[in-house]
CSV table of C-alpha atoms and ligand atoms in Angstrom, one decimal:
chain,number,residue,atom,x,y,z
X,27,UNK,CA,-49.0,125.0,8.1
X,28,UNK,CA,-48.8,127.9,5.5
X,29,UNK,CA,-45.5,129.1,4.7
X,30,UNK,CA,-44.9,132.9,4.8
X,31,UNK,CA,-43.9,134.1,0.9
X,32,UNK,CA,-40.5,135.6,3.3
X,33,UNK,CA,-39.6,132.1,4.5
X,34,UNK,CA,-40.8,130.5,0.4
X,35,UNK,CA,-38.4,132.7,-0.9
X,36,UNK,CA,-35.2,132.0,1.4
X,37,UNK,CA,-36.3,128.0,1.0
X,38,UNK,CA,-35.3,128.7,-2.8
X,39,UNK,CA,-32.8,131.0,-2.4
X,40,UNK,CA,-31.6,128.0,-0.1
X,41,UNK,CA,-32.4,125.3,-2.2
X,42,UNK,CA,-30.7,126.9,-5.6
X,43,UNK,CA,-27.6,127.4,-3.1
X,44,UNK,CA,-28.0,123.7,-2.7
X,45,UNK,CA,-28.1,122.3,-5.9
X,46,UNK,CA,-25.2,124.9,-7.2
X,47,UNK,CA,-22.8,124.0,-4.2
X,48,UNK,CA,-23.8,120.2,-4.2
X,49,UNK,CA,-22.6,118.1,-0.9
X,50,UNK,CA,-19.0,116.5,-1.6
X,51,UNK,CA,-21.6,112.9,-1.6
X,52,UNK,CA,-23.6,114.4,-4.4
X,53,UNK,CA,-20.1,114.7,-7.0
X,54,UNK,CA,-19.1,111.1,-6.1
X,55,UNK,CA,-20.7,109.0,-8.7
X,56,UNK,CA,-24.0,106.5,-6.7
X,57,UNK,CA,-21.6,103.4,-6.6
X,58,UNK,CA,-18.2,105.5,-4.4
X,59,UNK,CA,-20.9,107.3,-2.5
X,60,UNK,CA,-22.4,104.4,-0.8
X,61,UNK,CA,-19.2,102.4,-0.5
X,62,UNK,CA,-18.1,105.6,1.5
X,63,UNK,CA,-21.6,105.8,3.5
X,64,UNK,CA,-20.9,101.9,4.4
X,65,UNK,CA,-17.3,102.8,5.4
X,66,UNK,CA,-18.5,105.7,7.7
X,67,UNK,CA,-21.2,103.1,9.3
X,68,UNK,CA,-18.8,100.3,9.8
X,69,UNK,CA,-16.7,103.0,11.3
X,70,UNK,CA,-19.4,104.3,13.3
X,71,UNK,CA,-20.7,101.0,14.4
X,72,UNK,CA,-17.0,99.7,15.4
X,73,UNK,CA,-16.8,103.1,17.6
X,74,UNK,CA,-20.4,102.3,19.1
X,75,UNK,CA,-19.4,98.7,20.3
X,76,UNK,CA,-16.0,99.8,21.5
X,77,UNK,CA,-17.9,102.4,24.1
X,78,UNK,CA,-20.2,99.7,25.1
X,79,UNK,CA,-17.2,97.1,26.0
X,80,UNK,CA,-15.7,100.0,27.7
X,81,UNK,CA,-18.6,101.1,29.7
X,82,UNK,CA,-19.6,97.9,31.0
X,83,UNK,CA,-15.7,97.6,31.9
X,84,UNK,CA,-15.4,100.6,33.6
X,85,UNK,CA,-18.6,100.4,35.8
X,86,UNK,CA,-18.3,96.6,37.1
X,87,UNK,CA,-14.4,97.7,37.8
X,88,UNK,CA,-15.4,100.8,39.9
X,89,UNK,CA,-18.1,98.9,41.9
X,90,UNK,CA,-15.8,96.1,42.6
X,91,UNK,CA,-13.4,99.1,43.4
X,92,UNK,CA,-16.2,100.5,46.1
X,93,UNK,CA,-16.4,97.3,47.6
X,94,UNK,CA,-12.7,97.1,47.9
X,95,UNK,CA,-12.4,100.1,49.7
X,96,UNK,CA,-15.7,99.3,52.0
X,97,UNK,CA,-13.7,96.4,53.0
X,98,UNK,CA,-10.6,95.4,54.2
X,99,UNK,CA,-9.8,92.1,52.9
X,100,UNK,CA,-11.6,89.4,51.1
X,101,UNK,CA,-14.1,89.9,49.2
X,102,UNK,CA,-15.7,86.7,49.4
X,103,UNK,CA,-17.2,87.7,52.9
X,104,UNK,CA,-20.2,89.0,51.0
X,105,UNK,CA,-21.9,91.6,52.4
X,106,UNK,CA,-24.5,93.3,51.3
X,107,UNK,CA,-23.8,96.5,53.5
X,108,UNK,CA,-20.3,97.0,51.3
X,109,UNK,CA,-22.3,97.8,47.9
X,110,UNK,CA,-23.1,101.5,46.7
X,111,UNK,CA,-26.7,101.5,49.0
X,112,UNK,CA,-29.1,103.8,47.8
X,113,UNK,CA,-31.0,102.5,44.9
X,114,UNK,CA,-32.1,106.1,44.0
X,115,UNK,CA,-28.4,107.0,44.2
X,116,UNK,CA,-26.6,104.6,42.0
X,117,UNK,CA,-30.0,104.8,39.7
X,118,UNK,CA,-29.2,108.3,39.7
X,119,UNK,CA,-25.5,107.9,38.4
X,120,UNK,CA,-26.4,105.9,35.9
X,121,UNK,CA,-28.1,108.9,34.0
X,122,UNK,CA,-26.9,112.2,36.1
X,123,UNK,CA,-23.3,112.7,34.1
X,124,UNK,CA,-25.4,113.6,31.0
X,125,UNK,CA,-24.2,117.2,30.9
X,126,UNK,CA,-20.8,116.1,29.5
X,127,UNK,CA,-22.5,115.4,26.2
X,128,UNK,CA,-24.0,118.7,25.8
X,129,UNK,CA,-20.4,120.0,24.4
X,130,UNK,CA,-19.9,117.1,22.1
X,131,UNK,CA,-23.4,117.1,20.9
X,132,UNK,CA,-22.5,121.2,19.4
X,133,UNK,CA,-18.8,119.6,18.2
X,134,UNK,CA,-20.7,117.3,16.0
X,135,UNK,CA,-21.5,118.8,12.5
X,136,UNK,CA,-25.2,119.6,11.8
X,137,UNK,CA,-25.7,118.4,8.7
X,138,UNK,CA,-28.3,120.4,6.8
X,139,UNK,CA,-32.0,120.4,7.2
X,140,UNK,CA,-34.3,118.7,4.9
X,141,UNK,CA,-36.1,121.5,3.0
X,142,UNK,CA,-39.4,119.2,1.7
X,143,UNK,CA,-40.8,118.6,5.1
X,144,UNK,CA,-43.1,121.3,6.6
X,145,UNK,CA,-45.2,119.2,8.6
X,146,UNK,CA,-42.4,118.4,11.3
X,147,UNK,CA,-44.4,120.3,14.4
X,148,UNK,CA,-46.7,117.1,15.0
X,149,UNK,CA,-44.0,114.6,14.6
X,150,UNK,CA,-41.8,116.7,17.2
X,151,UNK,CA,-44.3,116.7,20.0
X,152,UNK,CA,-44.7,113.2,19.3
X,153,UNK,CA,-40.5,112.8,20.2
X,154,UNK,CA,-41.0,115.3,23.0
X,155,UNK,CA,-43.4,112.3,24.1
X,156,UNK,CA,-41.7,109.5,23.2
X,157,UNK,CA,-37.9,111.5,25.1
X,158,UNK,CA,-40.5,111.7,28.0
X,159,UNK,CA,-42.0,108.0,28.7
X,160,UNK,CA,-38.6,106.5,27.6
X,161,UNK,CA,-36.8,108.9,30.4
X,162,UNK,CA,-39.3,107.2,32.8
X,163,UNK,CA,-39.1,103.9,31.5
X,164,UNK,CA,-34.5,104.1,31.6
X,165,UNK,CA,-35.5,105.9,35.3
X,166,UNK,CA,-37.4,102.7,36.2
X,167,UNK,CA,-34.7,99.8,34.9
X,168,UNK,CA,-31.9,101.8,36.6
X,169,UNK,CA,-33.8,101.5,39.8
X,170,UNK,CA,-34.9,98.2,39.6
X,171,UNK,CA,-31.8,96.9,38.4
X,172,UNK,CA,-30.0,98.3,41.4
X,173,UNK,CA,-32.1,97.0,43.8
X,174,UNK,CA,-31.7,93.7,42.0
X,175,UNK,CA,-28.2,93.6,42.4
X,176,UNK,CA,-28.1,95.0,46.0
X,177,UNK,CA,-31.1,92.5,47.6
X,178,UNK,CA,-30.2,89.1,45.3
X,179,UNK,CA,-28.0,86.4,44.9
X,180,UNK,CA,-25.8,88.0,42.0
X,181,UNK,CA,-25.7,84.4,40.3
X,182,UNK,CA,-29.6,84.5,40.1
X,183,UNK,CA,-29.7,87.8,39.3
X,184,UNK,CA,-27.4,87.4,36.8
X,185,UNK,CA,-28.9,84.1,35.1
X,186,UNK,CA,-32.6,86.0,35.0
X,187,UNK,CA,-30.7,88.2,33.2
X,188,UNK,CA,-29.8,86.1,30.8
X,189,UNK,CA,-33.7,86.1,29.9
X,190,UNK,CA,-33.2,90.0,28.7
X,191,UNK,CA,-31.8,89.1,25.1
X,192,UNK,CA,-35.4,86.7,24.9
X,193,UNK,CA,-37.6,89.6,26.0
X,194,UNK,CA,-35.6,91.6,23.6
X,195,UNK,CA,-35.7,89.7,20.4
X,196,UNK,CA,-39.3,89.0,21.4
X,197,UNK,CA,-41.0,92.4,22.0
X,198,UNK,CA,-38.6,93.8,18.6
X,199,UNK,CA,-40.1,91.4,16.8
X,200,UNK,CA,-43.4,92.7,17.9
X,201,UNK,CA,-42.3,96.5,17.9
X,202,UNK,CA,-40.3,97.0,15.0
X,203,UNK,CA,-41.3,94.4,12.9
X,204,UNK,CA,-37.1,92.5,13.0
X,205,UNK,CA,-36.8,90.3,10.4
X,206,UNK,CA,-34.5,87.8,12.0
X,207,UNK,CA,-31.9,86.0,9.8
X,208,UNK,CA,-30.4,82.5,10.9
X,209,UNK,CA,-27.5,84.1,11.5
X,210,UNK,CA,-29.2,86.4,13.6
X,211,UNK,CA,-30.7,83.6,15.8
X,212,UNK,CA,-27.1,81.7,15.8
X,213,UNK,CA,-25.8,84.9,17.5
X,214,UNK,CA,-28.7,85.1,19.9
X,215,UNK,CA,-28.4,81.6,21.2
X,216,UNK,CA,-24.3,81.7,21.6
X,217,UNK,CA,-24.9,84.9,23.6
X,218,UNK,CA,-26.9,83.3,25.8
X,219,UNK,CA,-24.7,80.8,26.8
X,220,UNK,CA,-22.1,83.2,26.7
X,221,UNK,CA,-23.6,85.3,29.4
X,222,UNK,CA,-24.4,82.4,31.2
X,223,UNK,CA,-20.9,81.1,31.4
X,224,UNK,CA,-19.4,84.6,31.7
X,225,UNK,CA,-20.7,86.5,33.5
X,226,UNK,CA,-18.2,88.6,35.7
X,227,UNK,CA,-18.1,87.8,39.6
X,228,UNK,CA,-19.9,90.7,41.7
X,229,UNK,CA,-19.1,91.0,45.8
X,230,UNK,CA,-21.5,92.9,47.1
X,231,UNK,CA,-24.2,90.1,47.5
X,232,UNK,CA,-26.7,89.8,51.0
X,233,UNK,CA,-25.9,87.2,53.5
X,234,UNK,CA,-27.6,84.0,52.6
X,235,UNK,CA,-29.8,84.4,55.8
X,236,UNK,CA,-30.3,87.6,54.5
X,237,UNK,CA,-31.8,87.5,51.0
X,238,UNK,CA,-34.7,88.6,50.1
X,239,UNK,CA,-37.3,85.4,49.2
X,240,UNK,CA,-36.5,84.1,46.0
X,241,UNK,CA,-40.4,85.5,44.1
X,242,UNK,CA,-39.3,89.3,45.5
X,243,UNK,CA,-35.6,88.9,43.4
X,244,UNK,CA,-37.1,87.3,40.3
X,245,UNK,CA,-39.5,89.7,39.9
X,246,UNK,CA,-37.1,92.4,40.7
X,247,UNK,CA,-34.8,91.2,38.3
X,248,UNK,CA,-37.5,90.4,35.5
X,249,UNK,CA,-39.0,93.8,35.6
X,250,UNK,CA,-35.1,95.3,35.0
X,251,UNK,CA,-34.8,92.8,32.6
X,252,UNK,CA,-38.2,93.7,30.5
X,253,UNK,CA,-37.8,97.4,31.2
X,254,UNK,CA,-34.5,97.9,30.0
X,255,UNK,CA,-35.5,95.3,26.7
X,256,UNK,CA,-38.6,97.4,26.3
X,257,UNK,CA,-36.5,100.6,26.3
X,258,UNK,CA,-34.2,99.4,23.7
X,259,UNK,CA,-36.9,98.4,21.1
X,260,UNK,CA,-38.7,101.7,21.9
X,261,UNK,CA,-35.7,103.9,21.3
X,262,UNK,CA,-35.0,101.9,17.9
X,263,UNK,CA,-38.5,103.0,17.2
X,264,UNK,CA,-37.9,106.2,18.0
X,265,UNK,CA,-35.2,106.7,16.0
X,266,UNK,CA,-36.9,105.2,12.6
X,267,UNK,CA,-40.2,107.0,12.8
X,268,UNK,CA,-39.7,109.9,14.7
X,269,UNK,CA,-36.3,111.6,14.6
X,270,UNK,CA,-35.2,110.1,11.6
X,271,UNK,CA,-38.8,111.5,9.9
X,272,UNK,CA,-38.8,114.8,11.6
X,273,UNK,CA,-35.6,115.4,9.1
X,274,UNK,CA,-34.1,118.1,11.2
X,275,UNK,CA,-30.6,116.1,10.3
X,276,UNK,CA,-31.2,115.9,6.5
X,277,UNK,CA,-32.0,112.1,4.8
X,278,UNK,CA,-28.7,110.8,7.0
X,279,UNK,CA,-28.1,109.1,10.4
X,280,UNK,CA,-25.6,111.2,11.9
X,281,UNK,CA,-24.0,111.0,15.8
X,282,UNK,CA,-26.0,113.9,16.4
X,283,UNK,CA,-29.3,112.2,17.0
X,284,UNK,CA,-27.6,109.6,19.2
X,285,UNK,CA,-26.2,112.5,21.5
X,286,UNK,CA,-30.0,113.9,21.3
X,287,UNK,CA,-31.7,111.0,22.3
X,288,UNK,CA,-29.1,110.1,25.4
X,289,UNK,CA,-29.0,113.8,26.7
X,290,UNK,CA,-32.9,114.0,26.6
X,291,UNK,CA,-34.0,111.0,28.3
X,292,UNK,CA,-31.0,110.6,30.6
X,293,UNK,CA,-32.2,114.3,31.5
X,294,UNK,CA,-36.1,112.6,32.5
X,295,UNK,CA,-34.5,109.8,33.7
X,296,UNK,CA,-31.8,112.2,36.3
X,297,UNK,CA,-35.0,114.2,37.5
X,298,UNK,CA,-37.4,111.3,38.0
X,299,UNK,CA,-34.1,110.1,40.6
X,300,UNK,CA,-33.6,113.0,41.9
X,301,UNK,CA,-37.1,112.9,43.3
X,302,UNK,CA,-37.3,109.1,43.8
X,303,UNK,CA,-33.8,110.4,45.9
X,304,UNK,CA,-35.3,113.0,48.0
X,305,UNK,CA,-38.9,111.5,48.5
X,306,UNK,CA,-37.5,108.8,50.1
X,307,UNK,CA,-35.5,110.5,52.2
X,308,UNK,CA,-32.2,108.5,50.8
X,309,UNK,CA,-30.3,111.1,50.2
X,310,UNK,CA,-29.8,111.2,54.2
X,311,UNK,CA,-28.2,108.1,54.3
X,312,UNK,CA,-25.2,109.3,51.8
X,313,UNK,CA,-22.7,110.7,54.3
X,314,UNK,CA,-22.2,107.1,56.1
X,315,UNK,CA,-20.9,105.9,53.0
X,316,UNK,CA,-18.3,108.2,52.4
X,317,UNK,CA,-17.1,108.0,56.1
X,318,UNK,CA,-16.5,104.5,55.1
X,319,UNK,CA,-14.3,104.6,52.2
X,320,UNK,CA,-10.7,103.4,52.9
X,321,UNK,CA,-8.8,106.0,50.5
X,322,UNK,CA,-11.3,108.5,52.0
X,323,UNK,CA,-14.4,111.1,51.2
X,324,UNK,CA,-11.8,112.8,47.8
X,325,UNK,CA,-11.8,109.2,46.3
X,326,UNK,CA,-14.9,108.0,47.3
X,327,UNK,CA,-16.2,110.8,45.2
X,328,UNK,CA,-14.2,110.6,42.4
X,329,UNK,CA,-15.4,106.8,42.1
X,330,UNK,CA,-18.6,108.3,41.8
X,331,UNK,CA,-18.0,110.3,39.6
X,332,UNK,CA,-15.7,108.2,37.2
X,333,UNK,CA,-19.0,105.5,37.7
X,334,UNK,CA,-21.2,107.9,36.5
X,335,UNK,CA,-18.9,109.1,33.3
X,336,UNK,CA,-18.6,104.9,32.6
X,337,UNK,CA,-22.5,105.0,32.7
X,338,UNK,CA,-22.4,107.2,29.9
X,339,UNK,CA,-19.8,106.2,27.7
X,340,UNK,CA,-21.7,102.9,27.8
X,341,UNK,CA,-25.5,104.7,27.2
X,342,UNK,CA,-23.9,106.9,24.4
X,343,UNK,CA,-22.5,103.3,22.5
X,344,UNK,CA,-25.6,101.3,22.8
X,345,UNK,CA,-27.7,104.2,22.0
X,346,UNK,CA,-25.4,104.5,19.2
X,347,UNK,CA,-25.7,100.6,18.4
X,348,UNK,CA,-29.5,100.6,18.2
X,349,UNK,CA,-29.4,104.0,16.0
X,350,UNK,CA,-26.8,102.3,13.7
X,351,UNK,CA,-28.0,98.5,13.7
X,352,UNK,CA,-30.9,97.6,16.5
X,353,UNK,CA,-31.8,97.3,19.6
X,354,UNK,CA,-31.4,93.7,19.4
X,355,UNK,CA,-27.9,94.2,18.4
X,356,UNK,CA,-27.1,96.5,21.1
X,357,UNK,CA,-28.1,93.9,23.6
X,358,UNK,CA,-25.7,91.4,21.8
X,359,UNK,CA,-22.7,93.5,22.6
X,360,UNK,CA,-23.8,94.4,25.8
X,361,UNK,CA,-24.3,90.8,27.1
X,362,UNK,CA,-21.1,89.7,25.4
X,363,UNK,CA,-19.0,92.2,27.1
X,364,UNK,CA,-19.7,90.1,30.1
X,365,UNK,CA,-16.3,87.5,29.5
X,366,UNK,CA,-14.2,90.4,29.2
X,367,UNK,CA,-15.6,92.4,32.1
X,368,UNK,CA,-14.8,89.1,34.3
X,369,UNK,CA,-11.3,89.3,32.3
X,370,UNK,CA,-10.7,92.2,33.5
X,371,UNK,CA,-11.9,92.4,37.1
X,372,UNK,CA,-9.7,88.6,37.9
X,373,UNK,CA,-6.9,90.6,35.9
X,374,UNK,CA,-7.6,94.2,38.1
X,375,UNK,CA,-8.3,92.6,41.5
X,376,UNK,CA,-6.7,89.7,43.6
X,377,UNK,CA,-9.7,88.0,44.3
X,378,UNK,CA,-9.1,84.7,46.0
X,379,UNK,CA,-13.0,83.2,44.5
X,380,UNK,CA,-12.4,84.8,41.2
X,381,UNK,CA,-10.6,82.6,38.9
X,382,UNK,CA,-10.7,83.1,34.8
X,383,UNK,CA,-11.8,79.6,34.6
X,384,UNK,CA,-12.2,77.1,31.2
X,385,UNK,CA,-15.7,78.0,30.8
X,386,UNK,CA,-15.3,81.9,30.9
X,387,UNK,CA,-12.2,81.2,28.4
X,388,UNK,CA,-14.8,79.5,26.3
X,389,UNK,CA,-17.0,82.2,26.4
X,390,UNK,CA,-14.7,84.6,25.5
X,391,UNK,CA,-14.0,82.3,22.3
X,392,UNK,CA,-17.8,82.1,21.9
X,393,UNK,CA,-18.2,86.1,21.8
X,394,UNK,CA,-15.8,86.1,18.4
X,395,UNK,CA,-18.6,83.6,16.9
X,396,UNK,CA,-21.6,85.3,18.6
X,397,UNK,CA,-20.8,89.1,17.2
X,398,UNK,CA,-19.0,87.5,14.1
X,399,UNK,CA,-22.2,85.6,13.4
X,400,UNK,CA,-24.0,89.2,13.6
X,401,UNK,CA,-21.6,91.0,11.8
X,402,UNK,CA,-22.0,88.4,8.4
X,403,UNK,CA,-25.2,89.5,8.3
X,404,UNK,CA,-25.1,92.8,8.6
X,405,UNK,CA,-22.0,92.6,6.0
X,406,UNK,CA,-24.2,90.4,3.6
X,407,UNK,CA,-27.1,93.2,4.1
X,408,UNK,CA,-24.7,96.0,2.8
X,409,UNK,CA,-23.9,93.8,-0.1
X,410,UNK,CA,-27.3,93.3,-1.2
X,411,UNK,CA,-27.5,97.0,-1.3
X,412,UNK,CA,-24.5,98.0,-3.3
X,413,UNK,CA,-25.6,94.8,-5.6
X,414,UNK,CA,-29.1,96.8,-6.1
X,415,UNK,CA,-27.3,99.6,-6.8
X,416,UNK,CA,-25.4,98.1,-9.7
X,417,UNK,CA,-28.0,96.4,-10.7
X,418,UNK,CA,-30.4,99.9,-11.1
X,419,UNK,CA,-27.1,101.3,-13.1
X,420,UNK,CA,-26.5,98.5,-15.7
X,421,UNK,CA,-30.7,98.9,-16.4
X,422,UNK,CA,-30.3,102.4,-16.7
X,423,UNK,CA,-27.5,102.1,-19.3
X,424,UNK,CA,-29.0,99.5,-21.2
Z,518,ADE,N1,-30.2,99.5,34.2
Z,518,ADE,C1,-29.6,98.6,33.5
Z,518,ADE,N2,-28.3,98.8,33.1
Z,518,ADE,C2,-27.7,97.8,32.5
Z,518,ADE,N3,-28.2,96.6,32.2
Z,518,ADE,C3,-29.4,96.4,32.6
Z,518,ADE,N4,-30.2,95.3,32.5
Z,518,ADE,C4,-31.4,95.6,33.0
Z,518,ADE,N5,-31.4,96.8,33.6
Z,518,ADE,C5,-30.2,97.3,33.3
């Protein structure tokens, strides 16, 4: 597209401006300014994984905490009838508390624009695109993956789950081209038996009489599973070729485009419910559950709402994760929060079936291996870098 001579001449007035009042990065000599870049990413990444741990905390806790207050005593009386119902609903609160970002998303500096790009229109419809398929596609796992949980065995669905980090490493290997290090397949394979030995207890499970045949939950739970691995490798992909190249943020990776990327799809995602919601006349049915509620309709509420704010703390870290590291990554963290999410719902609930048994102990061991296993790679790639960097300094001074 032709630039106007008006808009040429305030892109150098603005790029002089640039070059005279340099970014504090540019006055750091090459060798402080990436140590400081890496600081800010391990910083960022640490943040990322913390949000993820607490998300997944916060939303088993609260549905344990519905089913608690559906029911009187025991838990172990499993009944289907005692979970959040509506599919559309709690597929719904998994995206709907989006709107909270929107302030932090205008907190978080803008850094500036990059000036050498003109041709940013094409690759912008192409996000608008990519922010519309993916808010189907996160609109689709939430669904699936409640009605999962709410017709299967939660030990079935849980172990097809398992199968999500396979799909994962799988299709990123085909999507973004992953270059997997041994290290990188240790973690992989430790999370898996992680998950499978950790997995947190859930109570709202279907009478045995009453499950659904055993095809209808494995395919339930397999479509989650490959939806919500698909989405992962897709927003990677996102992120590398589209917002990353659109430069709107400068050369950098800032928070900015994580808080982009959640508010737009979860936005797709929160309509395609709200339809899904209304079309199938569920919303109807919404009322009988908060007759229900021991503490009453205020609380049953608020734990809606505090599930809904936990979705989000946990969709704004692993967004983060895949911005900062991968998708595959992000799926590490999330699957290894599972030991501590059964810590803490033995530690939050008496439970009389719930113990925090030897193998979930082990687990929990095995997640300091799993992510630590990660992490030396990641630490080994940052080292390589700063090692190229030197190495491009000494030739130059020679
Ligand atoms: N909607 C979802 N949320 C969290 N984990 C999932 N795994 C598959 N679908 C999921």
């Amino acid at each position: 597209m032709e630039m106007s001579k008006a808009s040429k001449q305030t892109t150098r007035h603005e790029e002089s401006e640039h070059v005279q009042n340099p970014e504090p990065d540019q006055i750091l000599s090459p060798r402080r300014s990436l140590e400081l870049k890496q600081r800010k990413w391990w910083i960022s990444v640490s943040l990322c994984l913390f949000l993820v741990l607490l998300g997944d905390s916060l939303v088993m806790l609260l549905l344990n905490f519905f089913y608690v207050q559906m029911k009187q005593d025991r838990r172990e009386e499993y009944d289907q009838d005692l979970q959040y119902k509506g599919t559309w609903t709690q597929a719904l609160i998994q995206n709907a508390a989006f709107p909270i970002l929107i302030p932090l998303f205008f907190i978080f500096p803008k850094p500036k624009q990059n000036l050498e790009t003109n041709n940013t229109s094409f690759l912008s419809l192409r996000l608008f695109f990519l922010y519309l398929s993916l808010g189907v596609l996160v609109a689709a796992h939430s669904k699936l993956f409640a009605l999962g949980k709410l017709v299967s065995n939660y030990g079935i669905f849980s172990l097809i789950s398992t199968t999500q980090l396979i799909f994962t490493a799988v299709l990123t290997a085909i999507i973004n081209r992953f270059k997997f290090t041994r290290w990188i397949i240790i973690s992989i394979l430790l999370t898996i038996v992680i998950y499978v030995l950790g997995t947190p207890d859930f109570g709202g499970q279907p009478h045995d009489g009453e499950e659904f045949g055993y095809n209808i939950q494995a395919w339930l739970a397999f479509s989650a599973t490959i939806a919500f691995s698909l989405s992962l490798c897709l927003i990677q992909l996102g992120f590398e070729k589209l917002q990353v190249k659109t430069k709107r943020y400068g050369n950098e990776k800032v928070f900015r485009m994580v808080l982009e990327m959640q508010i737009c799809v979860a936005f797709v995602a929160s309509v395609v419910c709200l339809v899904g919601l209304f079309a199938s006349d569920e919303y109807k049915e919404l009322k009988g559950d908060s007759k229900r509620f021991k503490k009453g309709e205020t609380y049953y509420v608020l734990s809606l709402v505090g599930l809904a704010l936990s979705w989000q703390v946990w969709a704004v870290g692993m967004i983060g994760l895949v911005h900062y590291v991968s998708g595959l990554f992000g799926d590490v963290v999330h699957m290894c929060a599972s030991p501590f999410v059964a810590l803490f719902v033995v530690l939050a609930f008496d439970f009389m079936d719930d113990v925090f048994s030897w193998p979930r102990i082990g687990a929990l061991i095995g997640t300091v291996f799993a992510l630590g296993s990660y992490f030396y790679t990641l630490h080994k790639r940052n080292k390589k870098k700063m090692a190229e960097l030197k190495q491009s300094e000494n030739n130059v001074e020679v």
